[in-house]
Amino acid sequence: MTDPLAETTLDSRQVYDGVLLKVYQDQVRLPDGKSGVREYVRHPGAVVIIAIQADGQMLFERQYRYGPGRTFIEFPAGKIDAGESPAETAVRELREETGHEADEWTHLGTMHPCIGYSDEHIEIFLARGLRQVGAHLDEGEFLELTTLSLEAAMSAVWSGELTDAKTLSALIWAQRVFRQGF
């Protein structure tokens, strides 16, 4: 069955080719038959990791983000590299950024953080059975590790201290993991 809300691409052209982001401008046919313009960002996708230590504390990072010009509290996360599966990205990012490996990995779901202007998808993973092996941050990457309980993380949400969208979405899954198991 065809989606009555779907738009049909009539023409597509790349208007910006960056290191990470590719920007496109498309001519589309709207559901009412008229035409329109859609501009959007192509993104290779990313992962976010809910890493739970044996004591129930979750690993978080404090990282400065240039666009908004401030430091954020976030779950470990990273971009999916070409030829890499999301699961491989999760393992790599957890090790690089936090210095941990995990014995148990579970894919929990997918989120779309910027549906109005990007095709980005972020795969949400749960990592348990953590062991410290040493971090290997990327060149030019600076962050601080911290741990928070679910209650402390939610308090940071309600106080406005934790506002990162991928982390907020992943915290919904973390609540389920802590309340119902997974």
PDB file of C-alpha atoms in Angstrom:
ATOM      1  CA  MET A   1       0.000   0.000   0.000  1.00  0.00           C
ATOM      2  CA  THR A   2       1.291   3.444  -0.902  1.00  0.00           C
ATOM      3  CA  ASP A   3       1.634   6.007   1.880  1.00  0.00           C
ATOM      4  CA  PRO A   4      -0.789   8.869   1.060  1.00  0.00           C
ATOM      5  CA  LEU A   5       1.543  11.323   2.818  1.00  0.00           C
ATOM      6  CA  ALA A   6       4.677  10.326   0.881  1.00  0.00           C
ATOM      7  CA  GLU A   7       6.448  12.824  -1.329  1.00  0.00           C
ATOM      8  CA  THR A   8       8.043  11.772  -4.622  1.00  0.00           C
ATOM      9  CA  THR A   9      11.532  12.971  -5.559  1.00  0.00           C
ATOM     10  CA  LEU A  10      11.539  14.621  -8.984  1.00  0.00           C
ATOM     11  CA  ASP A  11      15.131  15.889  -8.937  1.00  0.00           C
ATOM     12  CA  SER A  12      17.979  15.827  -6.420  1.00  0.00           C
ATOM     13  CA  ARG A  13      21.226  17.751  -6.318  1.00  0.00           C
ATOM     14  CA  GLN A  14      24.006  17.964  -3.774  1.00  0.00           C
ATOM     15  CA  VAL A  15      24.615  21.592  -2.751  1.00  0.00           C
ATOM     16  CA  TYR A  16      27.342  21.001  -0.135  1.00  0.00           C
ATOM     17  CA  ASP A  17      29.897  18.224   0.296  1.00  0.00           C
ATOM     18  CA  GLY A  18      31.539  18.411   3.726  1.00  0.00           C
ATOM     19  CA  VAL A  19      33.805  16.106   5.658  1.00  0.00           C
ATOM     20  CA  LEU A  20      30.885  14.734   7.691  1.00  0.00           C
ATOM     21  CA  LEU A  21      27.722  16.215   6.222  1.00  0.00           C
ATOM     22  CA  LYS A  22      26.306  16.272   2.711  1.00  0.00           C
ATOM     23  CA  VAL A  23      23.531  18.784   1.988  1.00  0.00           C
ATOM     24  CA  TYR A  24      20.952  18.153  -0.743  1.00  0.00           C
ATOM     25  CA  GLN A  25      18.192  20.179  -2.350  1.00  0.00           C
ATOM     26  CA  ASP A  26      15.400  18.146  -3.926  1.00  0.00           C
ATOM     27  CA  GLN A  27      12.392  19.030  -6.028  1.00  0.00           C
ATOM     28  CA  VAL A  28       9.456  16.906  -4.878  1.00  0.00           C
ATOM     29  CA  ARG A  29       5.880  16.177  -5.791  1.00  0.00           C
ATOM     30  CA  LEU A  30       3.633  16.730  -2.771  1.00  0.00           C
ATOM     31  CA  PRO A  31       0.652  14.508  -1.907  1.00  0.00           C
ATOM     32  CA  ASP A  32      -1.727  17.095  -3.432  1.00  0.00           C
ATOM     33  CA  GLY A  33       0.169  16.965  -6.771  1.00  0.00           C
ATOM     34  CA  LYS A  34       1.908  20.325  -6.386  1.00  0.00           C
ATOM     35  CA  SER A  35       5.690  20.609  -6.314  1.00  0.00           C
ATOM     36  CA  GLY A  36       7.937  21.727  -3.491  1.00  0.00           C
ATOM     37  CA  VAL A  37      11.559  22.025  -2.423  1.00  0.00           C
ATOM     38  CA  ARG A  38      13.174  19.962   0.316  1.00  0.00           C
ATOM     39  CA  GLU A  39      16.632  20.700   1.725  1.00  0.00           C
ATOM     40  CA  TYR A  40      18.176  18.111   3.971  1.00  0.00           C
ATOM     41  CA  VAL A  41      21.408  16.781   5.400  1.00  0.00           C
ATOM     42  CA  ARG A  42      22.637  13.275   4.672  1.00  0.00           C
ATOM     43  CA  HIS A  43      24.433  11.776   7.657  1.00  0.00           C
ATOM     44  CA  PRO A  44      26.114   8.357   7.851  1.00  0.00           C
ATOM     45  CA  GLY A  45      24.355   7.482  11.110  1.00  0.00           C
ATOM     46  CA  ALA A  46      25.637   7.051  14.616  1.00  0.00           C
ATOM     47  CA  VAL A  47      25.369   4.988  17.767  1.00  0.00           C
ATOM     48  CA  VAL A  48      24.713   5.835  21.398  1.00  0.00           C
ATOM     49  CA  ILE A  49      25.654   3.473  24.212  1.00  0.00           C
ATOM     50  CA  ILE A  50      24.011   2.943  27.588  1.00  0.00           C
ATOM     51  CA  ALA A  51      26.992   1.437  29.415  1.00  0.00           C
ATOM     52  CA  ILE A  52      25.993   0.092  32.826  1.00  0.00           C
ATOM     53  CA  GLN A  53      28.651  -0.779  35.390  1.00  0.00           C
ATOM     54  CA  ALA A  54      28.281  -3.642  37.882  1.00  0.00           C
ATOM     55  CA  ASP A  55      27.190  -1.162  40.595  1.00  0.00           C
ATOM     56  CA  GLY A  56      24.337   0.126  38.389  1.00  0.00           C
ATOM     57  CA  GLN A  57      26.025   3.432  37.557  1.00  0.00           C
ATOM     58  CA  MET A  58      25.936   4.453  33.901  1.00  0.00           C
ATOM     59  CA  LEU A  59      28.913   5.916  32.035  1.00  0.00           C
ATOM     60  CA  PHE A  60      28.490   9.477  30.776  1.00  0.00           C
ATOM     61  CA  GLU A  61      30.792  11.971  29.128  1.00  0.00           C
ATOM     62  CA  ARG A  62      31.124  15.694  29.499  1.00  0.00           C
ATOM     63  CA  GLN A  63      32.052  17.079  26.090  1.00  0.00           C
ATOM     64  CA  TYR A  64      32.182  20.564  24.580  1.00  0.00           C
ATOM     65  CA  ARG A  65      30.052  20.893  21.458  1.00  0.00           C
ATOM     66  CA  TYR A  66      31.068  23.696  19.134  1.00  0.00           C
ATOM     67  CA  GLY A  67      27.694  24.405  17.444  1.00  0.00           C
ATOM     68  CA  PRO A  68      25.785  25.303  20.625  1.00  0.00           C
ATOM     69  CA  GLY A  69      28.997  26.549  22.269  1.00  0.00           C
ATOM     70  CA  ARG A  70      28.807  24.632  25.544  1.00  0.00           C
ATOM     71  CA  THR A  71      29.683  21.452  27.364  1.00  0.00           C
ATOM     72  CA  PHE A  72      27.037  18.714  27.459  1.00  0.00           C
ATOM     73  CA  ILE A  73      26.469  15.591  29.534  1.00  0.00           C
ATOM     74  CA  GLU A  74      26.051  12.694  27.079  1.00  0.00           C
ATOM     75  CA  PHE A  75      26.088   8.957  26.806  1.00  0.00           C
ATOM     76  CA  PRO A  76      29.100   7.693  24.822  1.00  0.00           C
ATOM     77  CA  ALA A  77      28.327   7.920  21.115  1.00  0.00           C
ATOM     78  CA  GLY A  78      29.883   8.217  17.705  1.00  0.00           C
ATOM     79  CA  LYS A  79      29.506   8.252  13.944  1.00  0.00           C
ATOM     80  CA  ILE A  80      29.271   5.046  11.948  1.00  0.00           C
ATOM     81  CA  ASP A  81      32.319   4.818   9.674  1.00  0.00           C
ATOM     82  CA  ALA A  82      32.045   3.624   6.065  1.00  0.00           C
ATOM     83  CA  GLY A  83      31.926  -0.175   5.873  1.00  0.00           C
ATOM     84  CA  GLU A  84      31.291  -0.503   9.610  1.00  0.00           C
ATOM     85  CA  SER A  85      28.162  -2.022  11.139  1.00  0.00           C
ATOM     86  CA  PRO A  86      26.417  -0.138  13.935  1.00  0.00           C
ATOM     87  CA  ALA A  87      27.412  -2.915  16.378  1.00  0.00           C
ATOM     88  CA  GLU A  88      31.067  -2.537  15.384  1.00  0.00           C
ATOM     89  CA  THR A  89      30.796   1.223  15.835  1.00  0.00           C
ATOM     90  CA  ALA A  90      29.350   0.784  19.334  1.00  0.00           C
ATOM     91  CA  VAL A  91      32.203  -1.500  20.415  1.00  0.00           C
ATOM     92  CA  ARG A  92      34.803   0.871  18.923  1.00  0.00           C
ATOM     93  CA  GLU A  93      33.308   4.034  20.393  1.00  0.00           C
ATOM     94  CA  LEU A  94      32.900   2.602  23.900  1.00  0.00           C
ATOM     95  CA  ARG A  95      36.555   1.559  23.913  1.00  0.00           C
ATOM     96  CA  GLU A  96      37.920   4.750  22.322  1.00  0.00           C
ATOM     97  CA  GLU A  97      35.941   7.198  24.436  1.00  0.00           C
ATOM     98  CA  THR A  98      35.564   5.468  27.794  1.00  0.00           C
ATOM     99  CA  GLY A  99      38.329   2.885  27.805  1.00  0.00           C
ATOM    100  CA  HIS A 100      35.825   0.091  28.452  1.00  0.00           C
ATOM    101  CA  GLU A 101      34.910  -3.128  26.717  1.00  0.00           C
ATOM    102  CA  ALA A 102      31.671  -4.997  27.387  1.00  0.00           C
ATOM    103  CA  ASP A 103      30.884  -8.711  27.644  1.00  0.00           C
ATOM    104  CA  GLU A 104      27.221  -8.236  26.738  1.00  0.00           C
ATOM    105  CA  TRP A 105      25.754  -6.080  23.964  1.00  0.00           C
ATOM    106  CA  THR A 106      22.076  -5.546  23.126  1.00  0.00           C
ATOM    107  CA  HIS A 107      20.646  -3.401  20.323  1.00  0.00           C
ATOM    108  CA  LEU A 108      17.649  -1.639  21.860  1.00  0.00           C
ATOM    109  CA  GLY A 109      16.273   0.520  19.071  1.00  0.00           C
ATOM    110  CA  THR A 110      16.708   3.398  16.660  1.00  0.00           C
ATOM    111  CA  MET A 111      16.080   7.116  17.044  1.00  0.00           C
ATOM    112  CA  HIS A 112      15.909   9.867  14.419  1.00  0.00           C
ATOM    113  CA  PRO A 113      17.148  13.096  16.054  1.00  0.00           C
ATOM    114  CA  CYS A 114      16.536  15.662  13.309  1.00  0.00           C
ATOM    115  CA  ILE A 115      13.632  14.474  11.151  1.00  0.00           C
ATOM    116  CA  GLY A 116      12.856  17.959   9.831  1.00  0.00           C
ATOM    117  CA  TYR A 117      16.165  18.347   8.023  1.00  0.00           C
ATOM    118  CA  SER A 118      18.306  15.190   8.186  1.00  0.00           C
ATOM    119  CA  ASP A 119      18.236  11.468   7.442  1.00  0.00           C
ATOM    120  CA  GLU A 120      20.435  10.769  10.494  1.00  0.00           C
ATOM    121  CA  HIS A 121      19.571   7.697  12.530  1.00  0.00           C
ATOM    122  CA  ILE A 122      21.150   6.756  15.852  1.00  0.00           C
ATOM    123  CA  GLU A 123      21.239   3.127  16.932  1.00  0.00           C
ATOM    124  CA  ILE A 124      20.818   2.650  20.689  1.00  0.00           C
ATOM    125  CA  PHE A 125      22.920  -0.059  22.358  1.00  0.00           C
ATOM    126  CA  LEU A 126      23.084  -1.447  25.882  1.00  0.00           C
ATOM    127  CA  ALA A 127      26.506  -2.551  27.131  1.00  0.00           C
ATOM    128  CA  ARG A 128      26.967  -4.597  30.310  1.00  0.00           C
ATOM    129  CA  GLY A 129      29.766  -6.615  31.852  1.00  0.00           C
ATOM    130  CA  LEU A 130      32.147  -3.669  31.547  1.00  0.00           C
ATOM    131  CA  ARG A 131      35.886  -3.914  32.078  1.00  0.00           C
ATOM    132  CA  GLN A 132      38.433  -1.096  31.936  1.00  0.00           C
ATOM    133  CA  VAL A 133      41.012  -1.506  29.141  1.00  0.00           C
ATOM    134  CA  GLY A 134      42.208   2.066  28.491  1.00  0.00           C
ATOM    135  CA  ALA A 135      40.811   4.882  26.339  1.00  0.00           C
ATOM    136  CA  HIS A 136      42.120   5.914  22.910  1.00  0.00           C
ATOM    137  CA  LEU A 137      40.472   9.228  22.080  1.00  0.00           C
ATOM    138  CA  ASP A 138      40.477  10.447  18.478  1.00  0.00           C
ATOM    139  CA  GLU A 139      42.875  13.256  17.573  1.00  0.00           C
ATOM    140  CA  GLY A 140      41.307  16.537  18.708  1.00  0.00           C
ATOM    141  CA  GLU A 141      38.707  14.833  20.918  1.00  0.00           C
ATOM    142  CA  PHE A 142      38.516  15.975  24.526  1.00  0.00           C
ATOM    143  CA  LEU A 143      36.064  14.711  27.114  1.00  0.00           C
ATOM    144  CA  GLU A 144      35.675  13.862  30.781  1.00  0.00           C
ATOM    145  CA  LEU A 145      34.087  10.630  32.001  1.00  0.00           C
ATOM    146  CA  THR A 146      31.568  10.604  34.800  1.00  0.00           C
ATOM    147  CA  THR A 147      29.053   8.122  36.170  1.00  0.00           C
ATOM    148  CA  LEU A 148      25.456   8.706  37.161  1.00  0.00           C
ATOM    149  CA  SER A 149      22.716   6.541  38.561  1.00  0.00           C
ATOM    150  CA  LEU A 150      19.428   6.510  36.680  1.00  0.00           C
ATOM    151  CA  GLU A 151      17.941   8.729  39.386  1.00  0.00           C
ATOM    152  CA  ALA A 152      20.792  11.261  39.152  1.00  0.00           C
ATOM    153  CA  ALA A 153      20.581  11.288  35.351  1.00  0.00           C
ATOM    154  CA  MET A 154      16.842  11.946  35.469  1.00  0.00           C
ATOM    155  CA  SER A 155      17.396  14.730  38.022  1.00  0.00           C
ATOM    156  CA  ALA A 156      19.866  16.288  35.559  1.00  0.00           C
ATOM    157  CA  VAL A 157      17.146  16.093  32.878  1.00  0.00           C
ATOM    158  CA  TRP A 158      14.504  17.760  35.065  1.00  0.00           C
ATOM    159  CA  SER A 159      16.930  20.518  36.156  1.00  0.00           C
ATOM    160  CA  GLY A 160      17.832  21.296  32.532  1.00  0.00           C
ATOM    161  CA  GLU A 161      21.461  20.232  32.961  1.00  0.00           C
ATOM    162  CA  LEU A 162      21.127  17.231  30.608  1.00  0.00           C
ATOM    163  CA  THR A 163      19.553  18.304  27.303  1.00  0.00           C
ATOM    164  CA  ASP A 164      21.293  16.239  24.602  1.00  0.00           C
ATOM    165  CA  ALA A 165      18.615  14.629  22.401  1.00  0.00           C
ATOM    166  CA  LYS A 166      20.320  11.266  21.830  1.00  0.00           C
ATOM    167  CA  THR A 167      20.956  10.895  25.553  1.00  0.00           C
ATOM    168  CA  LEU A 168      17.373  11.875  26.421  1.00  0.00           C
ATOM    169  CA  SER A 169      16.044   9.268  23.995  1.00  0.00           C
ATOM    170  CA  ALA A 170      18.424   6.609  25.288  1.00  0.00           C
ATOM    171  CA  LEU A 171      17.395   7.382  28.872  1.00  0.00           C
ATOM    172  CA  ILE A 172      13.868   6.219  27.999  1.00  0.00           C
ATOM    173  CA  TRP A 173      15.419   2.843  27.153  1.00  0.00           C
ATOM    174  CA  ALA A 174      17.603   2.964  30.290  1.00  0.00           C
ATOM    175  CA  GLN A 175      14.473   3.405  32.412  1.00  0.00           C
ATOM    176  CA  ARG A 176      12.992   0.283  30.834  1.00  0.00           C
ATOM    177  CA  VAL A 177      16.212  -1.689  31.399  1.00  0.00           C
ATOM    178  CA  PHE A 178      16.343  -0.737  35.079  1.00  0.00           C
ATOM    179  CA  ARG A 179      12.606  -1.245  35.717  1.00  0.00           C
ATOM    180  CA  GLN A 180      11.874  -4.315  33.606  1.00  0.00           C
ATOM    181  CA  GLY A 181      15.255  -5.780  32.773  1.00  0.00           C
ATOM    182  CA  PHE A 182      16.345  -6.579  29.265  1.00  0.00           C
TER     183      PHE A 182
END
